[in-house]
mmCIF file of C-alpha atoms in Angstrom:
data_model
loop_
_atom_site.group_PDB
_atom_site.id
_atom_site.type_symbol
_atom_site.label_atom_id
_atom_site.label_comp_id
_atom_site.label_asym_id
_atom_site.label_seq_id
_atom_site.Cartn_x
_atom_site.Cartn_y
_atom_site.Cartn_z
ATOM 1 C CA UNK A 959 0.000 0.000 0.000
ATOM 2 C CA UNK A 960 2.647 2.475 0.747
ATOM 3 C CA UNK A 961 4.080 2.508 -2.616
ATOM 4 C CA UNK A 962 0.949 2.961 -4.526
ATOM 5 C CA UNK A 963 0.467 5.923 -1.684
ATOM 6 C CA UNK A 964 3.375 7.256 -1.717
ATOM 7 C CA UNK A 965 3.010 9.033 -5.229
ATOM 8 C CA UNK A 966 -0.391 10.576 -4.888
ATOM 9 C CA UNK A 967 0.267 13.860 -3.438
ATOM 10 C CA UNK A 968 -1.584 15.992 -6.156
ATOM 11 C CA UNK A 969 0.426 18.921 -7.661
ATOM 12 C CA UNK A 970 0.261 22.324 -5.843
ATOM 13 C CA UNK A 971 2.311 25.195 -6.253
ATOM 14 C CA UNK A 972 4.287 25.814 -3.338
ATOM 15 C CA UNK A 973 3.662 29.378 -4.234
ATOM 16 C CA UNK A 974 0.741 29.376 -2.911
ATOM 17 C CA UNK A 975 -1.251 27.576 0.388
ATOM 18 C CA UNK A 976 -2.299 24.414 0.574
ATOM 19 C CA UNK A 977 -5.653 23.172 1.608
ATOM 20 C CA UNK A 978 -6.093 19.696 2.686
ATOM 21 C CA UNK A 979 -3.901 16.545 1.744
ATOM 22 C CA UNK A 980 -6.287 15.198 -0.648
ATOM 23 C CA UNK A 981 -7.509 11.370 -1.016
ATOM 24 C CA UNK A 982 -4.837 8.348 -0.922
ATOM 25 C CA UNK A 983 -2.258 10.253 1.870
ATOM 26 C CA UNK A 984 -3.505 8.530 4.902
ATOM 27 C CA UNK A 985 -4.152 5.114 3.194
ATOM 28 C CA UNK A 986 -6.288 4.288 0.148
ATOM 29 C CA UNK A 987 -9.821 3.665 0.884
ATOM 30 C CA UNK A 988 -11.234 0.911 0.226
ATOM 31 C CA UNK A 989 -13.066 0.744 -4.019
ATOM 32 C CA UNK A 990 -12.634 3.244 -5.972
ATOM 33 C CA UNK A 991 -12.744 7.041 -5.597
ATOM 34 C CA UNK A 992 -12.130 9.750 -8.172
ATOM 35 C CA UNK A 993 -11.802 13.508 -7.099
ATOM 36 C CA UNK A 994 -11.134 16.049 -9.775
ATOM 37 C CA UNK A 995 -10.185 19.671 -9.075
ATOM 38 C CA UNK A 996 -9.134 23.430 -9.878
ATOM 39 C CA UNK A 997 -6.342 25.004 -8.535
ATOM 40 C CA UNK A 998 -6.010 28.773 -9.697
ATOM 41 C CA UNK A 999 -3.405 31.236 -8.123
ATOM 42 C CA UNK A 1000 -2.222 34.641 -9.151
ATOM 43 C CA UNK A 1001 1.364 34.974 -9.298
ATOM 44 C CA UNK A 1002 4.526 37.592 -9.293
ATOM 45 C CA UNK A 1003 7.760 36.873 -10.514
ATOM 46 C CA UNK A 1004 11.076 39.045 -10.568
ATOM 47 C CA UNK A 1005 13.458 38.212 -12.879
ATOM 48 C CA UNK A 1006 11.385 35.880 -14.668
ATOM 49 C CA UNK A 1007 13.973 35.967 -17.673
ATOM 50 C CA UNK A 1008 17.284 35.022 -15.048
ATOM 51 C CA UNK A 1009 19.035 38.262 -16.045
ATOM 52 C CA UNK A 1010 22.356 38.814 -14.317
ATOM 53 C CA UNK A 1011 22.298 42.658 -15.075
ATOM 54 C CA UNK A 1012 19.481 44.035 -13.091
ATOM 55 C CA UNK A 1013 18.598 46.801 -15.960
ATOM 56 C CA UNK A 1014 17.906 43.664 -18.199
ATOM 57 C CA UNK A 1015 15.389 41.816 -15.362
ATOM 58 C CA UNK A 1016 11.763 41.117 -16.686
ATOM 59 C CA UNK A 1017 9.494 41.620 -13.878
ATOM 60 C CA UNK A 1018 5.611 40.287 -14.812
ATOM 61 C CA UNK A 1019 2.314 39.085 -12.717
ATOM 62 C CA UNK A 1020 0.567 35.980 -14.317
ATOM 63 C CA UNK A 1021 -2.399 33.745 -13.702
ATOM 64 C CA UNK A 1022 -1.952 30.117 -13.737
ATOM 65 C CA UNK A 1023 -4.424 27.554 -13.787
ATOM 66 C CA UNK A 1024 -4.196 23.785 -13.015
ATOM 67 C CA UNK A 1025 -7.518 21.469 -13.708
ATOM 68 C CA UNK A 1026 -6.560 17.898 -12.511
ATOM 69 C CA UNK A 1027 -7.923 14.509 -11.237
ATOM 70 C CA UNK A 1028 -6.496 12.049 -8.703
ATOM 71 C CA UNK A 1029 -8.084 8.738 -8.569
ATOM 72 C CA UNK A 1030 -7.357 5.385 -6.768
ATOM 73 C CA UNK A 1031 -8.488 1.885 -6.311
ATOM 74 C CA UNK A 1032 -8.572 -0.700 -3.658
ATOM 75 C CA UNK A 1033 -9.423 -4.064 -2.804
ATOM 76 C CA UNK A 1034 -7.946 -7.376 -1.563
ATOM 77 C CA UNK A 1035 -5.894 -8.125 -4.096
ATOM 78 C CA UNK A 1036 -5.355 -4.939 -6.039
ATOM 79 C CA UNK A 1037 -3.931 -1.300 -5.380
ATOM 80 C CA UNK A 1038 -3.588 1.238 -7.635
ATOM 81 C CA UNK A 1039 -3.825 5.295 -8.200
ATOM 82 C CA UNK A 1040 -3.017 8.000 -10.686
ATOM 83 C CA UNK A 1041 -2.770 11.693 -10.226
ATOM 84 C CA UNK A 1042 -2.720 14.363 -13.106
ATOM 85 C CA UNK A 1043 -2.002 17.824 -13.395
ATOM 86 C CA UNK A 1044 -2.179 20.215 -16.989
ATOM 87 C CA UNK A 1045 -0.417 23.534 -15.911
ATOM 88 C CA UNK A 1046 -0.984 26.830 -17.985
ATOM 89 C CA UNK A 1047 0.092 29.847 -17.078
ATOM 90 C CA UNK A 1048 -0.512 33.238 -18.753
ATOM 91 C CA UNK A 1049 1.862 35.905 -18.268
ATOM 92 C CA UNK A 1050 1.334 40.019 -19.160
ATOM 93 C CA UNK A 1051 4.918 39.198 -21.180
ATOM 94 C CA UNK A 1052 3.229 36.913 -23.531
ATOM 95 C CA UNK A 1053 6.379 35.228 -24.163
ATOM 96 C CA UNK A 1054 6.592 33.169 -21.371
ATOM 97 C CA UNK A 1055 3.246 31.803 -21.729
ATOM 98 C CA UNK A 1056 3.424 28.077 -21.065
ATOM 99 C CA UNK A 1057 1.136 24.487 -20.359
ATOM 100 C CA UNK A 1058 2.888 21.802 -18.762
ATOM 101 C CA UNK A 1059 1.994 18.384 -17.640
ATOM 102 C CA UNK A 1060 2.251 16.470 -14.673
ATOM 103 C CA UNK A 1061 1.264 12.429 -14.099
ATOM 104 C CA UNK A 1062 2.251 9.978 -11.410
ATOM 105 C CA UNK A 1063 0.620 6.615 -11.565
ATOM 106 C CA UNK A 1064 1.261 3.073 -9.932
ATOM 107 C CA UNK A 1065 -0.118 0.077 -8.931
ATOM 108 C CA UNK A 1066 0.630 -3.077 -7.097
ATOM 109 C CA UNK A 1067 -1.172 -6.220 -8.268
ATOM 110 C CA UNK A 1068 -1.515 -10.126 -6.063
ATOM 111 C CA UNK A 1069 -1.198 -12.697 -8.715
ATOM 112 C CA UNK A 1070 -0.804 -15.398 -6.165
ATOM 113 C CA UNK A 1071 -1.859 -13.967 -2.971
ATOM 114 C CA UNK A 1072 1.191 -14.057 -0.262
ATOM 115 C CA UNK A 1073 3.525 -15.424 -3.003
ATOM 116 C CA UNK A 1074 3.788 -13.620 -6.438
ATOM 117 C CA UNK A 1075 2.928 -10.123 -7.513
ATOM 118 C CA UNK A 1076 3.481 -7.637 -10.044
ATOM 119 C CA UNK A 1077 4.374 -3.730 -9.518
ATOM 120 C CA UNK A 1078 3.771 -1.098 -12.288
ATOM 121 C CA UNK A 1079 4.326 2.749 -12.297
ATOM 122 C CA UNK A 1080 4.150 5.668 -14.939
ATOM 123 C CA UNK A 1081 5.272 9.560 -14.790
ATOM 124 C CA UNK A 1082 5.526 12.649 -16.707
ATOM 125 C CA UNK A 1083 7.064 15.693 -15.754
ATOM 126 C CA UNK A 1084 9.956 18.371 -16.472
ATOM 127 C CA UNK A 1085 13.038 17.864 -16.794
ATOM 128 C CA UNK A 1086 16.566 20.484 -16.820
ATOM 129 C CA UNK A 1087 18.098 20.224 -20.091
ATOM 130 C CA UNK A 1088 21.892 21.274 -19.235
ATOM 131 C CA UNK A 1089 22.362 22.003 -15.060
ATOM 132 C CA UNK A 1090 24.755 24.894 -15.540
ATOM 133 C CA UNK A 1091 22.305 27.205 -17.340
ATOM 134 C CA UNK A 1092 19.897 28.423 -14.986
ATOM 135 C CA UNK A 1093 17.407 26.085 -13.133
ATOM 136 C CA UNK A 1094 13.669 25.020 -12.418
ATOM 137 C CA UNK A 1095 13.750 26.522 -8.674
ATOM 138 C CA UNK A 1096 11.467 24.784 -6.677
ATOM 139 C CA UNK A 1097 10.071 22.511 -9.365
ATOM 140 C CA UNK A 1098 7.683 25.333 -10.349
ATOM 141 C CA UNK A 1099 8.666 25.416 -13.962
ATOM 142 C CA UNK A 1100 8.936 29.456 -14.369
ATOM 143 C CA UNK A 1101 11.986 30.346 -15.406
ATOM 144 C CA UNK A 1102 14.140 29.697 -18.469
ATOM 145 C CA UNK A 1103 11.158 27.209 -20.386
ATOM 146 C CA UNK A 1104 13.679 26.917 -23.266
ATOM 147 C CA UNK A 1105 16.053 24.157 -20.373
ATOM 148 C CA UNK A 1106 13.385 22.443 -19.235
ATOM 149 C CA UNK A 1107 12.012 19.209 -21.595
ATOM 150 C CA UNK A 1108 9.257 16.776 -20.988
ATOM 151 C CA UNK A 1109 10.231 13.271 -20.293
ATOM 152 C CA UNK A 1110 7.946 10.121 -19.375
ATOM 153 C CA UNK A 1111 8.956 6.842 -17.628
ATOM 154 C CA UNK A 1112 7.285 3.946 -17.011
ATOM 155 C CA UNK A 1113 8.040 0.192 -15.383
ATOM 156 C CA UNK A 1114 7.506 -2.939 -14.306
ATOM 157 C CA UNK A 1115 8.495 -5.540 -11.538
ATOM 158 C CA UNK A 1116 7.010 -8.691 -11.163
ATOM 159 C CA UNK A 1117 8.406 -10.380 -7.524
ATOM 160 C CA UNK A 1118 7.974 -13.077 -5.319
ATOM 161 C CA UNK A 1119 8.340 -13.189 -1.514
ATOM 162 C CA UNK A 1120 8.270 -16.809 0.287
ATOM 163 C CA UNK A 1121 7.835 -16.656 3.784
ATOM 164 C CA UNK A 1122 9.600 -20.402 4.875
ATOM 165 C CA UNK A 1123 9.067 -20.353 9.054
ATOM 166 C CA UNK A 1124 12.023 -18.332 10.254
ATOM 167 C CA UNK A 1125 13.312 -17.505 6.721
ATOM 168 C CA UNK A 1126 12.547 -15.452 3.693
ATOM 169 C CA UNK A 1127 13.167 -15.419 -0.246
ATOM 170 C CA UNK A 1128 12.484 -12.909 -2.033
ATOM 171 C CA UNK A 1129 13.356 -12.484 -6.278
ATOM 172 C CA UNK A 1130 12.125 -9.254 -8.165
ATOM 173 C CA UNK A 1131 13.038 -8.112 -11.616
ATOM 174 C CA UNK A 1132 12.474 -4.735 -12.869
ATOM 175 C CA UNK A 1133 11.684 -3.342 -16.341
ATOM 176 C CA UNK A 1134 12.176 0.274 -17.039
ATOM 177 C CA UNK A 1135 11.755 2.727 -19.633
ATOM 178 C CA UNK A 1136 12.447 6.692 -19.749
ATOM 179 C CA UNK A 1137 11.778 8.966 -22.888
ATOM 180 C CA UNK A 1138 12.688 12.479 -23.436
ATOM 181 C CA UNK A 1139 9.931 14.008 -25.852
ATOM 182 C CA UNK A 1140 11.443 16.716 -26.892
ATOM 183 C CA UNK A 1141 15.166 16.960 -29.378
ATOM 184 C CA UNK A 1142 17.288 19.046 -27.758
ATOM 185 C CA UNK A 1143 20.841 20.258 -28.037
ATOM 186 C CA UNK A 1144 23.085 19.206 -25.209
ATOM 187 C CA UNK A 1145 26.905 21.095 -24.794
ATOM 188 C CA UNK A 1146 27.023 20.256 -21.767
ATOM 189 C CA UNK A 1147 30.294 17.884 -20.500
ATOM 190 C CA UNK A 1148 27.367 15.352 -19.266
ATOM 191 C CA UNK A 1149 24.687 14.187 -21.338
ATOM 192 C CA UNK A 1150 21.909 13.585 -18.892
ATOM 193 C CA UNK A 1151 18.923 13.554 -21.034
ATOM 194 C CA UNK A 1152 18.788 10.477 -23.216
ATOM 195 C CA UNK A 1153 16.387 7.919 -23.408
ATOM 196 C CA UNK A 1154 16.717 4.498 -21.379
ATOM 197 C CA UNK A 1155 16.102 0.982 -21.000
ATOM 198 C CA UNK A 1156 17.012 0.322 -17.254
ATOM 199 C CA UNK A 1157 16.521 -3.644 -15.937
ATOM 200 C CA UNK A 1158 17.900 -4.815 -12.435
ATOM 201 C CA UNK A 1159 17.100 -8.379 -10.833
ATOM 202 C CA UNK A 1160 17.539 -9.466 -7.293
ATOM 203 C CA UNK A 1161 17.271 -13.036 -5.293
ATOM 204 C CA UNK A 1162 17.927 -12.397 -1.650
ATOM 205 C CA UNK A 1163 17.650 -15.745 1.123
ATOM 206 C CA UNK A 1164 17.760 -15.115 4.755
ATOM 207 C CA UNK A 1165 16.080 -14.481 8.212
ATOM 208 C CA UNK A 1166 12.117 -13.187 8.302
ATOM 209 C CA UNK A 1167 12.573 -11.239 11.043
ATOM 210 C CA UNK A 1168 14.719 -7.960 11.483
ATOM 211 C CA UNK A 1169 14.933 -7.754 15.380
ATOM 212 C CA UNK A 1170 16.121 -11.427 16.227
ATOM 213 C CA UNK A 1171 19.289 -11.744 18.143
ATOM 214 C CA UNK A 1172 21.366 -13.283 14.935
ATOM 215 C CA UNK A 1173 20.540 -11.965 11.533
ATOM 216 C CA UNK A 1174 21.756 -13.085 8.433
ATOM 217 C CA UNK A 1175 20.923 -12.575 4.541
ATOM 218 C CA UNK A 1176 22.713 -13.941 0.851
ATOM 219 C CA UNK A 1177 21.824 -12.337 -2.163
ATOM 220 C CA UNK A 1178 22.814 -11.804 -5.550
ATOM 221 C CA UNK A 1179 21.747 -8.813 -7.706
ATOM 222 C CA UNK A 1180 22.408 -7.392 -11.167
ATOM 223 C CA UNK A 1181 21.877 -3.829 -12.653
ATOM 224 C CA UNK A 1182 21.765 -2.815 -16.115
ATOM 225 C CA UNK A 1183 21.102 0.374 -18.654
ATOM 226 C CA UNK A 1184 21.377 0.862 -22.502
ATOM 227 C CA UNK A 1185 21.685 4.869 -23.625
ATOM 228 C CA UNK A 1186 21.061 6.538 -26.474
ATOM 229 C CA UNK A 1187 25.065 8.250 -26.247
ATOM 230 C CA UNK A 1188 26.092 7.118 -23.452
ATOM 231 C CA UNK A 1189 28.741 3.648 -23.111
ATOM 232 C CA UNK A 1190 25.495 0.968 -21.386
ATOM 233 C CA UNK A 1191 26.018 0.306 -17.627
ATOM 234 C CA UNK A 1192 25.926 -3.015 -16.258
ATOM 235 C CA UNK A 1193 26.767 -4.285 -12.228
ATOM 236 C CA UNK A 1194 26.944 -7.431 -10.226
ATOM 237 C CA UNK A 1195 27.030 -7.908 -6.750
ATOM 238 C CA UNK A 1196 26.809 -11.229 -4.483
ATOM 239 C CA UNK A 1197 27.316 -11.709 -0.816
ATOM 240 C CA UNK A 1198 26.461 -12.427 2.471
ATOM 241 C CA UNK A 1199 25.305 -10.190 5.687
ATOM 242 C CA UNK A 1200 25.306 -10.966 8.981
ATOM 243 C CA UNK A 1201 24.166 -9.138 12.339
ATOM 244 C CA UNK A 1202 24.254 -9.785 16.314
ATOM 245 C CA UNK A 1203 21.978 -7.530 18.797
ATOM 246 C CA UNK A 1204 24.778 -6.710 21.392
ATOM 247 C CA UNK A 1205 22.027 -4.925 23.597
ATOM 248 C CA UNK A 1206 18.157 -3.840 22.760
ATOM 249 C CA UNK A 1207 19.502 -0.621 20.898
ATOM 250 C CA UNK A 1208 23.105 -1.822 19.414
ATOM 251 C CA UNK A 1209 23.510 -4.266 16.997
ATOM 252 C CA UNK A 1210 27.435 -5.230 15.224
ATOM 253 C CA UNK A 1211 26.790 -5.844 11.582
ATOM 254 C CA UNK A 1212 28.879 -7.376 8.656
ATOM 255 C CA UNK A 1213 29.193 -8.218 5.274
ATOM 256 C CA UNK A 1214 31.054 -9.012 2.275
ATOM 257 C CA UNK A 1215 31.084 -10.248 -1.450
ATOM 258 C CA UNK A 1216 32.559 -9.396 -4.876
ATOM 259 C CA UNK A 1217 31.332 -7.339 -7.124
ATOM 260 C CA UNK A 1218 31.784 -5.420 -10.274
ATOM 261 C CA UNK A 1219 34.798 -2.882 -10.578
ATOM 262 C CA UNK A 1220 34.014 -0.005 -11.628
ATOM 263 C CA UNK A 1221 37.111 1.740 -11.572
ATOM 264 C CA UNK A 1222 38.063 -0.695 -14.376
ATOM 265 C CA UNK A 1223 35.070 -1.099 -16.329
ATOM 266 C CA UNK A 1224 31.468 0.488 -15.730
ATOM 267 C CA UNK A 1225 30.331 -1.629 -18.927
ATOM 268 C CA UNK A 1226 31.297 -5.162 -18.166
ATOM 269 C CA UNK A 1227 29.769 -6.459 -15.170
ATOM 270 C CA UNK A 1228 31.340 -9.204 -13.436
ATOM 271 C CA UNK A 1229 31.758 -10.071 -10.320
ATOM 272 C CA UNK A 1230 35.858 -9.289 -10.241
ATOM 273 C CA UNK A 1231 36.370 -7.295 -7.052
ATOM 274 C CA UNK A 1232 36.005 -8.024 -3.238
ATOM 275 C CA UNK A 1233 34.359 -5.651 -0.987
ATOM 276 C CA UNK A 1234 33.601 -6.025 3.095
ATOM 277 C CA UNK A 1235 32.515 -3.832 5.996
ATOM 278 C CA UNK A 1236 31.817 -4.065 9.485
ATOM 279 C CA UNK A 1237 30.323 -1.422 11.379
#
């Protein structure tokens, strides 16, 4: 439940006050519920254009309006909600006139009930085209429109937790996408904006319960990512953790592995370098 909660904060301006948390922050009931809305505010921005002489500053007051929807369902098996924002804002310089989007869906889904299930999410925002020129303070979106482009993502992860008496398994794989909609022109030393296919896989055996006196967990997981321009990304890791409660609030932990070296190769995987820590 708390990750098909955790995204359904609808947008609001932090420019102006909020009123109420809407549906799906304290829980999701219970069915479904849709709630649409209208949030309006009236708005002043100085140096709307991010001059750094003050004589060359564009000062304007603007309306924005933001019609929108959050909806949810939930039932035994089954959680899911999606929240959408369209953004348009008129200013008196007609030039920085602008709609924008915002989306944030998931769901969680009991294929086998207390064995197997299946994850999903979706997004659609703004995104900074090149961090060194000028920035979307705040997430609000006003200044400099011509660096910020819209991008979408969306995934999915099957996974499977087995409760055995005092142990647990648990095995997830995740498939990812991320799109920039928009062609722009990057100078930038790091090209941040590209398209993706991101996958990652887990299998993780070991104790159920986090506050016994001995703890202890192996696991194997796997990362991967194919750019546009950038060299692909892979990385393996396998080990084993172990912990003992010394008292009620101290616990010594350790673990330790191999896994891939990055310092050689950030393309190659592999598990060709040892790692441990104790703490």
């Amino acid at each position: 439940a708390s990750h098909a909660a955790g995204q359904t904060s609808p947008y609001q301006s932090e420019l102006r006050s909020a009123y109420g948390a809407g549906l799906g922050q304290d829980g999701l009931p219970q069915g479904g519920q849709f709630e649409p809305r209208l949030e309006a505010a009236a708005q002043y921005v100085n140096n709307i254009n991010l001059a750094q002489d003050s004589k060359d500053e564009i000062d304007t007051f603007g309306l924005e309006a933001s019609p929108g929807f959050y909806a949810s369902y939930s039932s035994g098996s089954a959680i899911a909600a999606i929240d959408y924002s369209l953004i348009g804002r008129g200013w008196e310089d007609s030039e920085y006139n602008d709609v924008s989007q915002r989306l944030a869906a998931n769901g969680d889904y009991a294929i086998v009930p207390e064995l197997l299930f299946i994850q999903g999410s979706a997004s659609y925002d703004d995104a900074i085209v090149d961090q060194t020129q000028g920035a979307n303070y705040g997430g609000y979106g006003l200044f400099d429109r011509t660096n910020i482009t819209e991008y979408a993502t969306a995934s999915v992860n099957p996974y499977l937790q087995r409760r055995m008496r005092d142990f647990q398994l648990d095995a997830s794989y995740t498939y990812g996408r991320v799109w920039y909609l928009e062609d722009t022109e990057e100078d930038s030393l790091f090209v941040s904006n590209q398209d993706s296919v991101d996958q990652s896989a887990l299998v993780s055996f070991g104790t159920a319960e986090q506050d016994r006196l001995v703890t202890m967990r192996a696991f194997y997981e796997w990362q991967a990512s194919e750019f546009d321009q950038s060299p692909d990304y892979k990385y393996d890791r396998a080990g084993a953790e172990a912990g003992y409660r010394l008292v009620e609030s101290l616990r010594l932990l350790a673990d330790g592995g191999a896994e891939s070296d990055l310092d050689e190769s950030t393309q190659d995987g592999g598990l060709d370098s040892t790692y441990w820590h104790v703490g």
